[in-house]
Amino acid sequence: MEALINRFRNLLLSVKTDFKRGQYNDINWNGRAICILGARGTGKSTLMLQYLKENLPLDRSLYLSLDDLYFKQNDLVALAERFYQLGGRYLLLDEVHKYYDWQNAVKNIYDFYPEFKLIISGSSILALQKSQADLSRRLVYYELPELSFREYLSLKLKIKLEKYDLAQVLTTHQTLIDPIVASVPDIMLHFEQYKKIGAYPFFLEEEKDYVSKINQLINVIIDYDLPEGKDITSSTQSKLKKLLYILSTSVPFSPNISKIAEKTETTRPRLLEMLHLLEVSKLIINLRSSSKGISLMNKPDKIYLANTNLIHALALENQNQGNIRETFFINQLKNSGALVTTAKSGDFLVNDKFEIEIGGKNKTFDQIANIPNSYIAADEMLYGIGNKIPLYLFGFLY
């Protein structure tokens, strides 16, 4: 145990607390047991360690990454018991899904040691979600998405920027922009950069090799994380990667599932299952109408990669600008907690009320004319006018 404690203390020394994700303040850290879900690279480990560093007594706290080789031959519950007997009361378990019987281990620690406070996280979202039925009585779940455009600016420029709710962006956007531009005069350049290399906090260390890092991240999710929650073959893994590439080069369209299945050399039912796996893994977003259920057999009305960085990493020169714009919008809106579905005339219906069309600065209202609560989210615009709002401003919702 001493070696594990020393390793964790050394790791803690490198943790910075000058920037925290917006979700840091949304989590009820006083809860007895919480689980932080999120795709790889979003900063879950840092979030846990920041909280520990600033709020917990070091001599009673232990952070463990369960992908450590130590746990290949040592029992987690027995270690927790020893730590408890030594006065430990705060146990933080990262990459929890890497432990062979982690659900039962977490249940036993929770039930046998009621004074323990548990914070757990993991990158295999499918494996963690499968546990919710068994652990929902014990764990409170939170989700950490990719960086918003606002968070990217705050982290890169080391400045504080306010977040806004959707109503503010839609109705008072003209008054919101001046303080933003005063803090970030070249915001349009930063916006273009964010769409390429800004969704994951590791852009600070990996900017030069960011695209390679994104491709590694995709491979790890499909080759290692997915099999921990679902029994899939290497052939399916290869088809999932091919499907991601097809989606990255597409224009926004209503997908022909049979044609995509043909391109990926699979069947229609299998393709629908693959789309579900990729969505659960936070690699794609399946857009549906508000009247459709989220059944595996319901084909999505549109399919997007989860964020614009994935498009740039996979499509390289074959990127579609309309796809990038719509992907940015749906990513920021869904990550802020909004309900986004298909619209009758525009591109998106938000919260069953606002119909929003996405386009460039010359986009007109022709397509959504005479529709109540309709707006244009326009790229390449610094300031908006009326119901035409700069696209980048939707990156300040979380």
PDB file of C-alpha atoms in Angstrom, residues 172-366:
ATOM      1  CA  THR A 172     -29.856  39.158 -25.712  1.00  0.00           C
ATOM      2  CA  HIS A 173     -26.909  37.971 -27.842  1.00  0.00           C
ATOM      3  CA  GLN A 174     -26.018  41.508 -28.958  1.00  0.00           C
ATOM      4  CA  THR A 175     -25.285  42.568 -25.371  1.00  0.00           C
ATOM      5  CA  LEU A 176     -23.277  39.415 -24.599  1.00  0.00           C
ATOM      6  CA  ILE A 177     -20.691  39.773 -27.337  1.00  0.00           C
ATOM      7  CA  ASP A 178     -18.905  43.032 -26.416  1.00  0.00           C
ATOM      8  CA  PRO A 179     -17.410  41.723 -23.137  1.00  0.00           C
ATOM      9  CA  ILE A 180     -16.357  38.515 -24.917  1.00  0.00           C
ATOM     10  CA  VAL A 181     -14.638  40.386 -27.745  1.00  0.00           C
ATOM     11  CA  ALA A 182     -12.989  42.731 -25.218  1.00  0.00           C
ATOM     12  CA  SER A 183     -11.418  39.678 -23.546  1.00  0.00           C
ATOM     13  CA  VAL A 184     -10.712  37.799 -26.797  1.00  0.00           C
ATOM     14  CA  PRO A 185     -10.255  40.275 -29.699  1.00  0.00           C
ATOM     15  CA  ASP A 186      -9.261  37.538 -32.154  1.00  0.00           C
ATOM     16  CA  ILE A 187     -12.092  35.235 -31.150  1.00  0.00           C
ATOM     17  CA  MET A 188     -12.897  34.175 -34.731  1.00  0.00           C
ATOM     18  CA  LEU A 189      -9.367  32.813 -35.184  1.00  0.00           C
ATOM     19  CA  HIS A 190      -9.690  30.930 -31.898  1.00  0.00           C
ATOM     20  CA  PHE A 191     -13.045  29.548 -33.025  1.00  0.00           C
ATOM     21  CA  GLU A 192     -11.522  28.063 -36.159  1.00  0.00           C
ATOM     22  CA  GLN A 193      -8.715  26.591 -34.065  1.00  0.00           C
ATOM     23  CA  TYR A 194     -11.146  25.135 -31.517  1.00  0.00           C
ATOM     24  CA  LYS A 195     -13.060  23.296 -34.205  1.00  0.00           C
ATOM     25  CA  LYS A 196      -9.801  21.582 -35.193  1.00  0.00           C
ATOM     26  CA  ILE A 197      -7.980  21.021 -31.899  1.00  0.00           C
ATOM     27  CA  GLY A 198      -9.944  22.208 -28.883  1.00  0.00           C
ATOM     28  CA  ALA A 199     -12.440  19.623 -27.666  1.00  0.00           C
ATOM     29  CA  TYR A 200     -10.101  17.767 -25.291  1.00  0.00           C
ATOM     30  CA  PRO A 201      -7.984  19.318 -22.508  1.00  0.00           C
ATOM     31  CA  PHE A 202      -4.874  17.498 -23.716  1.00  0.00           C
ATOM     32  CA  PHE A 203      -4.602  20.016 -26.590  1.00  0.00           C
ATOM     33  CA  LEU A 204      -2.319  22.010 -24.277  1.00  0.00           C
ATOM     34  CA  GLU A 205       0.312  19.273 -24.214  1.00  0.00           C
ATOM     35  CA  GLU A 206      -0.399  17.600 -27.540  1.00  0.00           C
ATOM     36  CA  GLU A 207      -1.137  20.473 -29.947  1.00  0.00           C
ATOM     37  CA  LYS A 208       1.594  19.417 -32.373  1.00  0.00           C
ATOM     38  CA  ASP A 209       0.526  15.754 -32.372  1.00  0.00           C
ATOM     39  CA  TYR A 210      -3.155  16.379 -31.626  1.00  0.00           C
ATOM     40  CA  VAL A 211      -4.516  14.590 -34.698  1.00  0.00           C
ATOM     41  CA  SER A 212      -2.416  11.507 -33.915  1.00  0.00           C
ATOM     42  CA  LYS A 213      -3.643  11.633 -30.334  1.00  0.00           C
ATOM     43  CA  ILE A 214      -7.275  11.760 -31.506  1.00  0.00           C
ATOM     44  CA  ASN A 215      -6.733   8.721 -33.723  1.00  0.00           C
ATOM     45  CA  GLN A 216      -5.134   6.877 -30.807  1.00  0.00           C
ATOM     46  CA  LEU A 217      -8.113   7.807 -28.655  1.00  0.00           C
ATOM     47  CA  ILE A 218     -10.549   6.386 -31.233  1.00  0.00           C
ATOM     48  CA  ASN A 219      -8.542   3.161 -31.468  1.00  0.00           C
ATOM     49  CA  VAL A 220      -8.426   2.726 -27.693  1.00  0.00           C
ATOM     50  CA  ILE A 221     -12.183   3.273 -27.371  1.00  0.00           C
ATOM     51  CA  ILE A 222     -13.032   0.764 -30.102  1.00  0.00           C
ATOM     52  CA  ASP A 223     -10.275  -1.795 -29.490  1.00  0.00           C
ATOM     53  CA  TYR A 224     -10.201  -1.799 -25.673  1.00  0.00           C
ATOM     54  CA  ASP A 225     -13.083   0.077 -24.054  1.00  0.00           C
ATOM     55  CA  LEU A 226     -15.959  -1.274 -26.122  1.00  0.00           C
ATOM     56  CA  PRO A 227     -15.035  -4.964 -25.624  1.00  0.00           C
ATOM     57  CA  GLU A 228     -15.180  -4.405 -21.844  1.00  0.00           C
ATOM     58  CA  GLY A 229     -18.898  -3.654 -22.117  1.00  0.00           C
ATOM     59  CA  LYS A 230     -19.872  -5.639 -25.201  1.00  0.00           C
ATOM     60  CA  ASP A 231     -18.698  -8.857 -26.797  1.00  0.00           C
ATOM     61  CA  ILE A 232     -17.578  -7.701 -30.265  1.00  0.00           C
ATOM     62  CA  THR A 233     -15.254  -9.232 -32.842  1.00  0.00           C
ATOM     63  CA  SER A 234     -12.170  -7.704 -34.424  1.00  0.00           C
ATOM     64  CA  SER A 235     -14.114  -7.634 -37.699  1.00  0.00           C
ATOM     65  CA  THR A 236     -16.808  -5.459 -36.076  1.00  0.00           C
ATOM     66  CA  GLN A 237     -14.125  -3.183 -34.643  1.00  0.00           C
ATOM     67  CA  SER A 238     -12.704  -2.674 -38.133  1.00  0.00           C
ATOM     68  CA  LYS A 239     -16.179  -1.898 -39.495  1.00  0.00           C
ATOM     69  CA  LEU A 240     -16.806   0.627 -36.702  1.00  0.00           C
ATOM     70  CA  LYS A 241     -13.676   2.537 -37.727  1.00  0.00           C
ATOM     71  CA  LYS A 242     -14.694   2.450 -41.378  1.00  0.00           C
ATOM     72  CA  LEU A 243     -18.134   3.748 -40.429  1.00  0.00           C
ATOM     73  CA  LEU A 244     -16.584   6.664 -38.536  1.00  0.00           C
ATOM     74  CA  TYR A 245     -14.561   7.630 -41.607  1.00  0.00           C
ATOM     75  CA  ILE A 246     -17.665   7.508 -43.825  1.00  0.00           C
ATOM     76  CA  LEU A 247     -19.517   9.783 -41.401  1.00  0.00           C
ATOM     77  CA  SER A 248     -16.593  12.204 -41.133  1.00  0.00           C
ATOM     78  CA  THR A 249     -16.598  12.920 -44.890  1.00  0.00           C
ATOM     79  CA  SER A 250     -20.368  13.156 -45.296  1.00  0.00           C
ATOM     80  CA  VAL A 251     -22.558  16.180 -45.823  1.00  0.00           C
ATOM     81  CA  PRO A 252     -25.438  16.483 -43.333  1.00  0.00           C
ATOM     82  CA  PHE A 253     -28.081  14.165 -44.726  1.00  0.00           C
ATOM     83  CA  SER A 254     -30.799  11.718 -43.841  1.00  0.00           C
ATOM     84  CA  PRO A 255     -28.862   8.450 -43.866  1.00  0.00           C
ATOM     85  CA  ASN A 256     -29.712   5.559 -46.132  1.00  0.00           C
ATOM     86  CA  ILE A 257     -29.035   2.785 -43.654  1.00  0.00           C
ATOM     87  CA  SER A 258     -29.042   0.059 -46.280  1.00  0.00           C
ATOM     88  CA  LYS A 259     -26.423   1.866 -48.397  1.00  0.00           C
ATOM     89  CA  ILE A 260     -24.201   2.584 -45.396  1.00  0.00           C
ATOM     90  CA  ALA A 261     -24.528  -1.065 -44.347  1.00  0.00           C
ATOM     91  CA  GLU A 262     -23.404  -2.060 -47.840  1.00  0.00           C
ATOM     92  CA  LYS A 263     -20.395   0.280 -47.659  1.00  0.00           C
ATOM     93  CA  THR A 264     -19.377  -1.149 -44.287  1.00  0.00           C
ATOM     94  CA  GLU A 265     -20.043  -4.718 -45.434  1.00  0.00           C
ATOM     95  CA  THR A 266     -22.604  -5.474 -42.764  1.00  0.00           C
ATOM     96  CA  THR A 267     -26.341  -5.981 -42.401  1.00  0.00           C
ATOM     97  CA  ARG A 268     -28.930  -3.314 -41.658  1.00  0.00           C
ATOM     98  CA  PRO A 269     -29.761  -4.590 -38.128  1.00  0.00           C
ATOM     99  CA  ARG A 270     -26.054  -4.922 -37.343  1.00  0.00           C
ATOM    100  CA  LEU A 271     -25.378  -1.396 -38.600  1.00  0.00           C
ATOM    101  CA  LEU A 272     -28.083   0.014 -36.309  1.00  0.00           C
ATOM    102  CA  GLU A 273     -26.440  -1.785 -33.402  1.00  0.00           C
ATOM    103  CA  MET A 274     -23.055  -0.366 -34.418  1.00  0.00           C
ATOM    104  CA  LEU A 275     -24.516   3.154 -34.477  1.00  0.00           C
ATOM    105  CA  HIS A 276     -25.817   2.589 -30.961  1.00  0.00           C
ATOM    106  CA  LEU A 277     -22.406   1.390 -29.746  1.00  0.00           C
ATOM    107  CA  LEU A 278     -20.660   4.413 -31.236  1.00  0.00           C
ATOM    108  CA  GLU A 279     -23.184   6.774 -29.661  1.00  0.00           C
ATOM    109  CA  VAL A 280     -22.839   5.199 -26.215  1.00  0.00           C
ATOM    110  CA  SER A 281     -19.063   5.472 -26.615  1.00  0.00           C
ATOM    111  CA  LYS A 282     -19.447   9.237 -27.278  1.00  0.00           C
ATOM    112  CA  LEU A 283     -17.997   8.984 -30.784  1.00  0.00           C
ATOM    113  CA  ILE A 284     -21.180   9.920 -32.660  1.00  0.00           C
ATOM    114  CA  ILE A 285     -24.513  11.661 -32.074  1.00  0.00           C
ATOM    115  CA  ASN A 286     -27.662  10.117 -33.544  1.00  0.00           C
ATOM    116  CA  LEU A 287     -30.280  12.793 -34.189  1.00  0.00           C
ATOM    117  CA  ARG A 288     -33.925  11.750 -34.091  1.00  0.00           C
ATOM    118  CA  SER A 289     -37.315  13.431 -34.178  1.00  0.00           C
ATOM    119  CA  SER A 290     -39.001  14.135 -30.849  1.00  0.00           C
ATOM    120  CA  SER A 291     -41.723  11.600 -31.686  1.00  0.00           C
ATOM    121  CA  LYS A 292     -39.276   8.714 -32.181  1.00  0.00           C
ATOM    122  CA  GLY A 293     -38.172   6.455 -29.398  1.00  0.00           C
ATOM    123  CA  ILE A 294     -34.513   5.621 -28.854  1.00  0.00           C
ATOM    124  CA  SER A 295     -35.005   2.020 -29.880  1.00  0.00           C
ATOM    125  CA  LEU A 296     -32.054   0.195 -31.412  1.00  0.00           C
ATOM    126  CA  MET A 297     -34.167  -0.563 -34.453  1.00  0.00           C
ATOM    127  CA  ASN A 298     -35.217   3.067 -35.084  1.00  0.00           C
ATOM    128  CA  LYS A 299     -32.871   4.542 -37.636  1.00  0.00           C
ATOM    129  CA  PRO A 300     -31.594   8.020 -36.785  1.00  0.00           C
ATOM    130  CA  ASP A 301     -32.704  10.929 -38.963  1.00  0.00           C
ATOM    131  CA  LYS A 302     -29.148  12.301 -39.103  1.00  0.00           C
ATOM    132  CA  ILE A 303     -25.785  11.077 -37.829  1.00  0.00           C
ATOM    133  CA  TYR A 304     -22.929  13.297 -36.660  1.00  0.00           C
ATOM    134  CA  LEU A 305     -19.517  12.622 -35.226  1.00  0.00           C
ATOM    135  CA  ALA A 306     -19.469  13.607 -31.555  1.00  0.00           C
ATOM    136  CA  ASN A 307     -17.379  16.744 -32.104  1.00  0.00           C
ATOM    137  CA  THR A 308     -15.637  18.660 -34.867  1.00  0.00           C
ATOM    138  CA  ASN A 309     -12.144  17.544 -33.816  1.00  0.00           C
ATOM    139  CA  LEU A 310     -13.045  13.981 -34.807  1.00  0.00           C
ATOM    140  CA  ILE A 311     -14.013  15.219 -38.279  1.00  0.00           C
ATOM    141  CA  HIS A 312     -10.676  16.993 -38.732  1.00  0.00           C
ATOM    142  CA  ALA A 313      -8.720  13.987 -37.480  1.00  0.00           C
ATOM    143  CA  LEU A 314     -10.516  11.454 -39.691  1.00  0.00           C
ATOM    144  CA  ALA A 315     -11.515  13.324 -42.838  1.00  0.00           C
ATOM    145  CA  LEU A 316      -8.333  15.403 -43.245  1.00  0.00           C
ATOM    146  CA  GLU A 317      -8.891  17.285 -46.541  1.00  0.00           C
ATOM    147  CA  ASN A 318     -12.343  15.799 -47.240  1.00  0.00           C
ATOM    148  CA  GLN A 319     -14.277  17.852 -44.705  1.00  0.00           C
ATOM    149  CA  ASN A 320     -17.669  19.345 -45.396  1.00  0.00           C
ATOM    150  CA  GLN A 321     -18.171  22.828 -43.921  1.00  0.00           C
ATOM    151  CA  GLY A 322     -21.890  22.303 -43.366  1.00  0.00           C
ATOM    152  CA  ASN A 323     -21.159  19.105 -41.474  1.00  0.00           C
ATOM    153  CA  ILE A 324     -18.600  20.878 -39.264  1.00  0.00           C
ATOM    154  CA  ARG A 325     -21.019  23.708 -38.451  1.00  0.00           C
ATOM    155  CA  GLU A 326     -23.922  21.426 -37.590  1.00  0.00           C
ATOM    156  CA  THR A 327     -21.657  19.119 -35.584  1.00  0.00           C
ATOM    157  CA  PHE A 328     -20.387  22.050 -33.507  1.00  0.00           C
ATOM    158  CA  PHE A 329     -23.930  23.212 -32.814  1.00  0.00           C
ATOM    159  CA  ILE A 330     -25.409  19.871 -31.795  1.00  0.00           C
ATOM    160  CA  ASN A 331     -22.329  19.025 -29.694  1.00  0.00           C
ATOM    161  CA  GLN A 332     -22.491  22.254 -27.676  1.00  0.00           C
ATOM    162  CA  LEU A 333     -26.270  22.163 -27.251  1.00  0.00           C
ATOM    163  CA  LYS A 334     -26.471  18.517 -26.158  1.00  0.00           C
ATOM    164  CA  ASN A 335     -23.507  18.905 -23.808  1.00  0.00           C
ATOM    165  CA  SER A 336     -25.236  21.873 -22.193  1.00  0.00           C
ATOM    166  CA  GLY A 337     -28.251  19.682 -21.412  1.00  0.00           C
ATOM    167  CA  ALA A 338     -30.578  20.882 -24.181  1.00  0.00           C
ATOM    168  CA  LEU A 339     -32.916  18.505 -25.990  1.00  0.00           C
ATOM    169  CA  VAL A 340     -32.036  18.548 -29.690  1.00  0.00           C
ATOM    170  CA  THR A 341     -34.248  16.829 -32.259  1.00  0.00           C
ATOM    171  CA  THR A 342     -35.067  17.193 -35.948  1.00  0.00           C
ATOM    172  CA  ALA A 343     -37.100  20.190 -37.123  1.00  0.00           C
ATOM    173  CA  LYS A 344     -39.795  20.484 -39.775  1.00  0.00           C
ATOM    174  CA  SER A 345     -38.046  23.214 -41.747  1.00  0.00           C
ATOM    175  CA  GLY A 346     -34.789  24.170 -40.032  1.00  0.00           C
ATOM    176  CA  ASP A 347     -31.849  21.965 -39.123  1.00  0.00           C
ATOM    177  CA  PHE A 348     -32.651  21.482 -35.425  1.00  0.00           C
ATOM    178  CA  LEU A 349     -35.517  21.764 -32.965  1.00  0.00           C
ATOM    179  CA  VAL A 350     -34.223  22.690 -29.509  1.00  0.00           C
ATOM    180  CA  ASN A 351     -36.198  21.935 -26.339  1.00  0.00           C
ATOM    181  CA  ASP A 352     -39.313  21.301 -28.481  1.00  0.00           C
ATOM    182  CA  LYS A 353     -39.617  25.058 -29.017  1.00  0.00           C
ATOM    183  CA  PHE A 354     -36.818  26.779 -30.946  1.00  0.00           C
ATOM    184  CA  GLU A 355     -36.246  25.978 -34.610  1.00  0.00           C
ATOM    185  CA  ILE A 356     -32.681  26.745 -35.654  1.00  0.00           C
ATOM    186  CA  GLU A 357     -31.079  26.784 -39.080  1.00  0.00           C
ATOM    187  CA  ILE A 358     -27.280  26.553 -39.394  1.00  0.00           C
ATOM    188  CA  GLY A 359     -25.238  28.270 -42.103  1.00  0.00           C
ATOM    189  CA  GLY A 360     -22.642  30.846 -43.103  1.00  0.00           C
ATOM    190  CA  LYS A 361     -22.866  34.609 -42.713  1.00  0.00           C
ATOM    191  CA  ASN A 362     -24.986  34.921 -45.896  1.00  0.00           C
ATOM    192  CA  LYS A 363     -27.608  32.418 -44.753  1.00  0.00           C
ATOM    193  CA  THR A 364     -31.140  33.791 -45.211  1.00  0.00           C
ATOM    194  CA  PHE A 365     -34.394  33.085 -43.398  1.00  0.00           C
ATOM    195  CA  ASP A 366     -36.065  31.693 -46.530  1.00  0.00           C
TER     196      ASP A 366
END
